[in-house]
Amino acid sequence: MVSVIVPVYNVAPYLPECIESILGQTYHNLELILINDGSTDESGAICDAYAERDSRVRVVHKANEGVSATRNMGLDLARGEYISFVDPDDTIELDTYEVCLETYRQYPEAHVLHFDFRPFSPDGTADDWIVVKSPKEDLLLRGVETLRFATLSPMYYGSACVYLYRREYIGDIRFKLGARMGEDLLFNLTCMLRPNKLWREGPTMIRVSRAFYNYRLFREGSATTSPDIKWFYDMFDNFVELTRSLAAEGSPNTAYACAYLLKEIIAKVSAYTLPENEGWPQAVCSATGKQGRIALLAPWVKAVSVYPLPRHIAYLDYYLYRLSPTLLLRKLHIIEAIARRLGISLT
């Protein structure tokens, strides 16, 4: 059985379409867990109406605690062998679980399945605002291959909504409470990088080339629509915390967590220093000049500089080169500038 967890908060205009895409699946053996996180609109009533119509729907109403606490409750309630997350303003293709479970049957050694997403605009049309880099065919990644892919590949997405997890793969890992951005990334990296009795070096992952998840862009009130620079700081802090905890446990995967943090820092610095991005976010762009913006992100480079980076820098370069050769050159200048400023050697 597949347990589908949907955290619900003030999404009445979009919720029926989301629920219909789940209950209309060609695979029927599922439970839909709708957790109303203190909505003040008609979302709760919509959930109850669907529960009356379909016995596969379970509804919980609770005080507002945020998406992480709500998803964690869903994980505690889930009874399925497989776990899926869907956000209440998005939809999934009607054959998502049938196809994904058949893929699992083809690769029984896989611990987690990762698929693509398709962004669409408020009017429902496809949108190319997000460039989705997809593999041309399904990939089976094992151990270190999975870790390299997850931390450095542009074809890896951190959202919990683009996975079908085996329950045992997640185990007792939960979303970090209070995280304002990057909670999905942190959850997925923790699942992959933490020691697990199911594997030695890393999990086996199926990267499916098809887009099963439909992601709604620019919804008013969405956290990803109006980010705050402090949220990025929180995200970096959380990745540093994960890196340190892995190091304290003696995990051989510490370097991968460190490489991912560096990738995120480089991506943010690169984006914020491009002329076309001068207006977003204002907190970064108000810093004095390019060096001022670099200095804003320097503390996180310093925080992870004590961990083993050198052998992973080559993978980072490859990742950036695949995105853009210009970005690779920009990265070299930025990292060298940060390193000089902090007296850190990355070679």
PDB file of C-alpha atoms in Angstrom, residues 58-288:
ATOM      1  CA  ARG A  58      -8.131   9.858   6.545  1.00  0.00           C
ATOM      2  CA  VAL A  59      -8.446  13.399   7.893  1.00  0.00           C
ATOM      3  CA  VAL A  60      -6.768  14.977  10.906  1.00  0.00           C
ATOM      4  CA  HIS A  61      -7.537  18.515  12.100  1.00  0.00           C
ATOM      5  CA  LYS A  62      -4.969  20.213  14.330  1.00  0.00           C
ATOM      6  CA  ALA A  63      -3.609  23.585  15.378  1.00  0.00           C
ATOM      7  CA  ASN A  64      -1.189  25.271  13.009  1.00  0.00           C
ATOM      8  CA  GLU A  65       2.391  24.036  13.476  1.00  0.00           C
ATOM      9  CA  GLY A  66       3.915  24.295  10.023  1.00  0.00           C
ATOM     10  CA  VAL A  67       4.638  21.884   7.202  1.00  0.00           C
ATOM     11  CA  SER A  68       7.436  19.919   8.919  1.00  0.00           C
ATOM     12  CA  ALA A  69       5.372  19.038  12.003  1.00  0.00           C
ATOM     13  CA  THR A  70       2.396  18.227   9.770  1.00  0.00           C
ATOM     14  CA  ARG A  71       4.374  15.880   7.539  1.00  0.00           C
ATOM     15  CA  ASN A  72       5.913  14.239  10.605  1.00  0.00           C
ATOM     16  CA  MET A  73       2.430  13.510  11.934  1.00  0.00           C
ATOM     17  CA  GLY A  74       1.601  11.957   8.575  1.00  0.00           C
ATOM     18  CA  LEU A  75       4.676   9.724   8.792  1.00  0.00           C
ATOM     19  CA  ASP A  76       3.631   8.572  12.266  1.00  0.00           C
ATOM     20  CA  LEU A  77       0.122   7.755  11.018  1.00  0.00           C
ATOM     21  CA  ALA A  78       1.137   6.107   7.731  1.00  0.00           C
ATOM     22  CA  ARG A  79       0.470   2.380   7.359  1.00  0.00           C
ATOM     23  CA  GLY A  80       1.795   1.807   3.838  1.00  0.00           C
ATOM     24  CA  GLU A  81       4.971   0.094   2.699  1.00  0.00           C
ATOM     25  CA  TYR A  82       5.606   3.103   0.456  1.00  0.00           C
ATOM     26  CA  ILE A  83       5.452   6.811   1.361  1.00  0.00           C
ATOM     27  CA  SER A  84       4.597   9.721  -0.926  1.00  0.00           C
ATOM     28  CA  PHE A  85       4.267  13.452  -0.210  1.00  0.00           C
ATOM     29  CA  VAL A  86       2.092  15.780  -2.277  1.00  0.00           C
ATOM     30  CA  ASP A  87       1.661  19.484  -1.592  1.00  0.00           C
ATOM     31  CA  PRO A  88      -2.006  20.596  -1.536  1.00  0.00           C
ATOM     32  CA  ASP A  89      -1.742  23.089  -4.396  1.00  0.00           C
ATOM     33  CA  ASP A  90      -0.051  20.628  -6.776  1.00  0.00           C
ATOM     34  CA  THR A  91      -1.158  17.505  -8.651  1.00  0.00           C
ATOM     35  CA  ILE A  92       0.295  14.192  -9.802  1.00  0.00           C
ATOM     36  CA  GLU A  93      -0.174  12.241 -13.026  1.00  0.00           C
ATOM     37  CA  LEU A  94      -2.906   9.598 -12.767  1.00  0.00           C
ATOM     38  CA  ASP A  95      -0.567   6.643 -13.367  1.00  0.00           C
ATOM     39  CA  THR A  96       2.174   7.824 -10.992  1.00  0.00           C
ATOM     40  CA  TYR A  97       2.012   5.028  -8.438  1.00  0.00           C
ATOM     41  CA  GLU A  98       1.239   2.251 -10.918  1.00  0.00           C
ATOM     42  CA  VAL A  99       4.323   3.065 -12.981  1.00  0.00           C
ATOM     43  CA  CYS A 100       6.586   3.731  -9.994  1.00  0.00           C
ATOM     44  CA  LEU A 101       5.645   0.508  -8.239  1.00  0.00           C
ATOM     45  CA  GLU A 102       6.195  -1.462 -11.440  1.00  0.00           C
ATOM     46  CA  THR A 103       9.666   0.137 -11.611  1.00  0.00           C
ATOM     47  CA  TYR A 104      10.302  -0.945  -8.031  1.00  0.00           C
ATOM     48  CA  ARG A 105       9.353  -4.496  -9.024  1.00  0.00           C
ATOM     49  CA  GLN A 106      11.931  -4.351 -11.815  1.00  0.00           C
ATOM     50  CA  TYR A 107      14.605  -3.183  -9.356  1.00  0.00           C
ATOM     51  CA  PRO A 108      13.763  -4.811  -5.991  1.00  0.00           C
ATOM     52  CA  GLU A 109      17.123  -3.780  -4.542  1.00  0.00           C
ATOM     53  CA  ALA A 110      16.208  -0.062  -4.774  1.00  0.00           C
ATOM     54  CA  HIS A 111      15.546   1.854  -1.553  1.00  0.00           C
ATOM     55  CA  VAL A 112      14.101   5.052  -3.035  1.00  0.00           C
ATOM     56  CA  LEU A 113      12.662   6.226  -6.361  1.00  0.00           C
ATOM     57  CA  HIS A 114      13.169   9.777  -7.638  1.00  0.00           C
ATOM     58  CA  PHE A 115      11.165  11.230 -10.557  1.00  0.00           C
ATOM     59  CA  ASP A 116      10.830  14.519 -12.426  1.00  0.00           C
ATOM     60  CA  PHE A 117       8.416  17.412 -11.986  1.00  0.00           C
ATOM     61  CA  ARG A 118       6.639  19.693 -14.433  1.00  0.00           C
ATOM     62  CA  PRO A 119       6.155  23.353 -13.465  1.00  0.00           C
ATOM     63  CA  PHE A 120       2.961  25.074 -14.529  1.00  0.00           C
ATOM     64  CA  SER A 121       1.650  28.653 -14.302  1.00  0.00           C
ATOM     65  CA  PRO A 122      -1.437  29.888 -12.411  1.00  0.00           C
ATOM     66  CA  ASP A 123      -3.516  29.532 -15.584  1.00  0.00           C
ATOM     67  CA  GLY A 124      -2.645  25.827 -15.691  1.00  0.00           C
ATOM     68  CA  THR A 125      -0.346  25.971 -18.705  1.00  0.00           C
ATOM     69  CA  ALA A 126       3.135  24.467 -18.746  1.00  0.00           C
ATOM     70  CA  ASP A 127       5.865  26.935 -17.910  1.00  0.00           C
ATOM     71  CA  ASP A 128       9.540  26.919 -18.809  1.00  0.00           C
ATOM     72  CA  TRP A 129      10.463  29.340 -16.018  1.00  0.00           C
ATOM     73  CA  ILE A 130      12.227  26.438 -14.352  1.00  0.00           C
ATOM     74  CA  VAL A 131      14.638  24.560 -16.581  1.00  0.00           C
ATOM     75  CA  VAL A 132      14.231  20.905 -15.657  1.00  0.00           C
ATOM     76  CA  LYS A 133      17.327  18.862 -16.423  1.00  0.00           C
ATOM     77  CA  SER A 134      16.219  15.268 -16.929  1.00  0.00           C
ATOM     78  CA  PRO A 135      18.070  12.060 -17.723  1.00  0.00           C
ATOM     79  CA  LYS A 136      17.228  10.637 -21.148  1.00  0.00           C
ATOM     80  CA  GLU A 137      16.442   7.253 -19.596  1.00  0.00           C
ATOM     81  CA  ASP A 138      15.919   5.754 -16.161  1.00  0.00           C
ATOM     82  CA  LEU A 139      19.070   5.455 -14.050  1.00  0.00           C
ATOM     83  CA  LEU A 140      19.902   2.893 -11.362  1.00  0.00           C
ATOM     84  CA  LEU A 141      22.433   4.356  -8.937  1.00  0.00           C
ATOM     85  CA  ARG A 142      24.147   2.372  -6.195  1.00  0.00           C
ATOM     86  CA  GLY A 143      26.067   3.427  -3.109  1.00  0.00           C
ATOM     87  CA  VAL A 144      28.596   6.151  -3.824  1.00  0.00           C
ATOM     88  CA  GLU A 145      26.980   6.758  -7.227  1.00  0.00           C
ATOM     89  CA  THR A 146      23.793   7.774  -5.422  1.00  0.00           C
ATOM     90  CA  LEU A 147      25.643  10.073  -3.032  1.00  0.00           C
ATOM     91  CA  ARG A 148      27.530  11.820  -5.820  1.00  0.00           C
ATOM     92  CA  PHE A 149      24.321  12.216  -7.813  1.00  0.00           C
ATOM     93  CA  ALA A 150      22.351  13.582  -4.844  1.00  0.00           C
ATOM     94  CA  THR A 151      24.969  16.091  -3.746  1.00  0.00           C
ATOM     95  CA  LEU A 152      26.338  17.298  -7.067  1.00  0.00           C
ATOM     96  CA  SER A 153      24.092  16.495 -10.030  1.00  0.00           C
ATOM     97  CA  PRO A 154      21.811  19.140 -11.592  1.00  0.00           C
ATOM     98  CA  MET A 155      19.292  16.315 -12.197  1.00  0.00           C
ATOM     99  CA  TYR A 156      18.733  15.838  -8.458  1.00  0.00           C
ATOM    100  CA  TYR A 157      15.836  17.680  -6.797  1.00  0.00           C
ATOM    101  CA  GLY A 158      15.485  17.968  -3.046  1.00  0.00           C
ATOM    102  CA  SER A 159      11.711  18.289  -2.793  1.00  0.00           C
ATOM    103  CA  ALA A 160      10.132  15.416  -0.861  1.00  0.00           C
ATOM    104  CA  CYS A 161       7.287  15.481  -3.405  1.00  0.00           C
ATOM    105  CA  VAL A 162       9.357  13.993  -6.244  1.00  0.00           C
ATOM    106  CA  TYR A 163      10.060  10.688  -4.477  1.00  0.00           C
ATOM    107  CA  LEU A 164       8.317   7.445  -3.723  1.00  0.00           C
ATOM    108  CA  TYR A 165      10.057   6.190  -0.582  1.00  0.00           C
ATOM    109  CA  ARG A 166      10.212   2.727   0.863  1.00  0.00           C
ATOM    110  CA  ARG A 167       9.044   3.083   4.455  1.00  0.00           C
ATOM    111  CA  GLU A 168      12.134   1.320   5.815  1.00  0.00           C
ATOM    112  CA  TYR A 169      14.350   3.779   3.922  1.00  0.00           C
ATOM    113  CA  ILE A 170      12.981   6.671   6.000  1.00  0.00           C
ATOM    114  CA  GLY A 171      12.938   4.762   9.286  1.00  0.00           C
ATOM    115  CA  ASP A 172      12.716   7.164  12.233  1.00  0.00           C
ATOM    116  CA  ILE A 173      14.092  10.193  10.355  1.00  0.00           C
ATOM    117  CA  ARG A 174      11.729  13.172  10.417  1.00  0.00           C
ATOM    118  CA  PHE A 175      11.569  16.710   9.006  1.00  0.00           C
ATOM    119  CA  LYS A 176      13.356  19.333  11.076  1.00  0.00           C
ATOM    120  CA  LEU A 177      10.924  21.459  13.064  1.00  0.00           C
ATOM    121  CA  GLY A 178      11.189  25.213  12.626  1.00  0.00           C
ATOM    122  CA  ALA A 179      13.069  25.077   9.317  1.00  0.00           C
ATOM    123  CA  ARG A 180      11.778  27.892   7.093  1.00  0.00           C
ATOM    124  CA  MET A 181      13.514  26.807   3.904  1.00  0.00           C
ATOM    125  CA  GLY A 182      15.292  23.679   2.743  1.00  0.00           C
ATOM    126  CA  GLU A 183      13.487  21.253   5.078  1.00  0.00           C
ATOM    127  CA  ASP A 184      12.926  18.854   2.169  1.00  0.00           C
ATOM    128  CA  LEU A 185      16.579  18.957   1.140  1.00  0.00           C
ATOM    129  CA  LEU A 186      17.708  18.389   4.698  1.00  0.00           C
ATOM    130  CA  PHE A 187      15.303  15.463   5.106  1.00  0.00           C
ATOM    131  CA  ASN A 188      16.449  13.779   1.890  1.00  0.00           C
ATOM    132  CA  LEU A 189      20.149  14.292   2.539  1.00  0.00           C
ATOM    133  CA  THR A 190      19.761  12.984   6.082  1.00  0.00           C
ATOM    134  CA  CYS A 191      18.036   9.858   4.764  1.00  0.00           C
ATOM    135  CA  MET A 192      20.840   9.311   2.257  1.00  0.00           C
ATOM    136  CA  LEU A 193      23.871  10.217   4.332  1.00  0.00           C
ATOM    137  CA  ARG A 194      23.017   8.850   7.775  1.00  0.00           C
ATOM    138  CA  PRO A 195      24.329   5.340   8.553  1.00  0.00           C
ATOM    139  CA  ASN A 196      21.661   2.755   7.771  1.00  0.00           C
ATOM    140  CA  LYS A 197      21.517  -1.005   8.253  1.00  0.00           C
ATOM    141  CA  LEU A 198      20.114  -1.362   4.712  1.00  0.00           C
ATOM    142  CA  TRP A 199      23.375  -0.374   2.968  1.00  0.00           C
ATOM    143  CA  ARG A 200      27.097   0.114   3.499  1.00  0.00           C
ATOM    144  CA  GLU A 201      28.226   3.107   1.433  1.00  0.00           C
ATOM    145  CA  GLY A 202      24.909   4.592   0.348  1.00  0.00           C
ATOM    146  CA  PRO A 203      21.396   3.686  -0.806  1.00  0.00           C
ATOM    147  CA  THR A 204      20.317   2.354  -4.192  1.00  0.00           C
ATOM    148  CA  MET A 205      18.174   4.904  -6.019  1.00  0.00           C
ATOM    149  CA  ILE A 206      16.127   4.735  -9.203  1.00  0.00           C
ATOM    150  CA  ARG A 207      16.127   8.063 -11.063  1.00  0.00           C
ATOM    151  CA  VAL A 208      13.076   7.916 -13.343  1.00  0.00           C
ATOM    152  CA  SER A 209      13.191  10.159 -16.400  1.00  0.00           C
ATOM    153  CA  ARG A 210       9.457  10.882 -16.537  1.00  0.00           C
ATOM    154  CA  ALA A 211       7.770  13.887 -14.871  1.00  0.00           C
ATOM    155  CA  PHE A 212       4.982  12.620 -12.597  1.00  0.00           C
ATOM    156  CA  TYR A 213       4.656  15.677 -10.345  1.00  0.00           C
ATOM    157  CA  ASN A 214       2.957  18.903 -11.458  1.00  0.00           C
ATOM    158  CA  TYR A 215       4.296  21.876  -9.511  1.00  0.00           C
ATOM    159  CA  ARG A 216       2.244  25.079  -9.342  1.00  0.00           C
ATOM    160  CA  LEU A 217       4.309  28.252  -9.726  1.00  0.00           C
ATOM    161  CA  PHE A 218       3.770  31.629  -8.087  1.00  0.00           C
ATOM    162  CA  ARG A 219       0.904  30.772  -5.757  1.00  0.00           C
ATOM    163  CA  GLU A 220       0.185  33.756  -3.508  1.00  0.00           C
ATOM    164  CA  GLY A 221       1.248  32.992   0.044  1.00  0.00           C
ATOM    165  CA  SER A 222       3.624  30.201  -0.939  1.00  0.00           C
ATOM    166  CA  ALA A 223       6.948  30.224   0.917  1.00  0.00           C
ATOM    167  CA  THR A 224       8.865  29.758  -2.333  1.00  0.00           C
ATOM    168  CA  THR A 225       7.120  32.762  -3.904  1.00  0.00           C
ATOM    169  CA  SER A 226       8.344  35.314  -1.365  1.00  0.00           C
ATOM    170  CA  PRO A 227      11.626  34.115   0.181  1.00  0.00           C
ATOM    171  CA  ASP A 228      13.445  35.967   2.930  1.00  0.00           C
ATOM    172  CA  ILE A 229      17.248  35.998   2.957  1.00  0.00           C
ATOM    173  CA  LYS A 230      17.160  34.847   6.609  1.00  0.00           C
ATOM    174  CA  TRP A 231      15.539  31.647   5.356  1.00  0.00           C
ATOM    175  CA  PHE A 232      18.630  30.946   3.263  1.00  0.00           C
ATOM    176  CA  TYR A 233      20.783  31.549   6.324  1.00  0.00           C
ATOM    177  CA  ASP A 234      18.688  29.029   8.262  1.00  0.00           C
ATOM    178  CA  MET A 235      19.074  26.529   5.439  1.00  0.00           C
ATOM    179  CA  PHE A 236      22.860  26.897   5.456  1.00  0.00           C
ATOM    180  CA  ASP A 237      22.918  26.563   9.245  1.00  0.00           C
ATOM    181  CA  ASN A 238      20.930  23.328   9.016  1.00  0.00           C
ATOM    182  CA  PHE A 239      23.348  21.878   6.444  1.00  0.00           C
ATOM    183  CA  VAL A 240      26.306  22.816   8.633  1.00  0.00           C
ATOM    184  CA  GLU A 241      24.573  21.100  11.569  1.00  0.00           C
ATOM    185  CA  LEU A 242      24.088  17.943   9.490  1.00  0.00           C
ATOM    186  CA  THR A 243      27.724  18.018   8.371  1.00  0.00           C
ATOM    187  CA  ARG A 244      28.944  18.352  11.947  1.00  0.00           C
ATOM    188  CA  SER A 245      26.691  15.587  13.242  1.00  0.00           C
ATOM    189  CA  LEU A 246      27.872  13.221  10.512  1.00  0.00           C
ATOM    190  CA  ALA A 247      31.476  14.069  11.368  1.00  0.00           C
ATOM    191  CA  ALA A 248      30.809  13.437  15.063  1.00  0.00           C
ATOM    192  CA  GLU A 249      29.400  10.005  14.175  1.00  0.00           C
ATOM    193  CA  GLY A 250      32.506   9.236  12.143  1.00  0.00           C
ATOM    194  CA  SER A 251      30.420   8.935   8.975  1.00  0.00           C
ATOM    195  CA  PRO A 252      32.381   8.516   5.737  1.00  0.00           C
ATOM    196  CA  ASN A 253      29.662  10.608   4.074  1.00  0.00           C
ATOM    197  CA  THR A 254      30.620  13.857   5.818  1.00  0.00           C
ATOM    198  CA  ALA A 255      32.384  15.121   2.710  1.00  0.00           C
ATOM    199  CA  TYR A 256      29.224  14.699   0.619  1.00  0.00           C
ATOM    200  CA  ALA A 257      27.197  16.857   3.002  1.00  0.00           C
ATOM    201  CA  CYS A 258      29.990  19.413   2.893  1.00  0.00           C
ATOM    202  CA  ALA A 259      30.098  19.329  -0.906  1.00  0.00           C
ATOM    203  CA  TYR A 260      26.357  19.925  -1.100  1.00  0.00           C
ATOM    204  CA  LEU A 261      26.581  22.929   1.195  1.00  0.00           C
ATOM    205  CA  LEU A 262      29.376  24.372  -0.924  1.00  0.00           C
ATOM    206  CA  LYS A 263      27.306  23.836  -4.053  1.00  0.00           C
ATOM    207  CA  GLU A 264      24.389  25.731  -2.525  1.00  0.00           C
ATOM    208  CA  ILE A 265      26.642  28.580  -1.371  1.00  0.00           C
ATOM    209  CA  ILE A 266      28.207  28.870  -4.812  1.00  0.00           C
ATOM    210  CA  ALA A 267      24.821  28.815  -6.494  1.00  0.00           C
ATOM    211  CA  LYS A 268      23.492  31.577  -4.241  1.00  0.00           C
ATOM    212  CA  VAL A 269      26.585  33.768  -4.581  1.00  0.00           C
ATOM    213  CA  SER A 270      26.577  33.318  -8.346  1.00  0.00           C
ATOM    214  CA  ALA A 271      22.892  34.135  -8.639  1.00  0.00           C
ATOM    215  CA  TYR A 272      23.062  37.168  -6.370  1.00  0.00           C
ATOM    216  CA  THR A 273      26.010  38.675  -8.212  1.00  0.00           C
ATOM    217  CA  LEU A 274      24.467  38.437 -11.684  1.00  0.00           C
ATOM    218  CA  PRO A 275      23.235  41.850 -12.930  1.00  0.00           C
ATOM    219  CA  GLU A 276      19.788  40.537 -13.889  1.00  0.00           C
ATOM    220  CA  ASN A 277      19.195  39.414 -10.304  1.00  0.00           C
ATOM    221  CA  GLU A 278      19.991  42.728  -8.658  1.00  0.00           C
ATOM    222  CA  GLY A 279      16.491  43.012  -7.209  1.00  0.00           C
ATOM    223  CA  TRP A 280      16.216  39.626  -5.482  1.00  0.00           C
ATOM    224  CA  PRO A 281      16.509  39.209  -2.613  1.00  0.00           C
ATOM    225  CA  GLN A 282      16.917  42.771  -1.421  1.00  0.00           C
ATOM    226  CA  ALA A 283      18.775  41.822   1.752  1.00  0.00           C
ATOM    227  CA  VAL A 284      21.639  40.437  -0.320  1.00  0.00           C
ATOM    228  CA  CYS A 285      21.580  43.061  -3.019  1.00  0.00           C
ATOM    229  CA  SER A 286      21.709  45.886  -0.475  1.00  0.00           C
ATOM    230  CA  ALA A 287      25.178  44.717   0.548  1.00  0.00           C
ATOM    231  CA  THR A 288      27.930  46.979  -0.730  1.00  0.00           C
TER     232      THR A 288
END
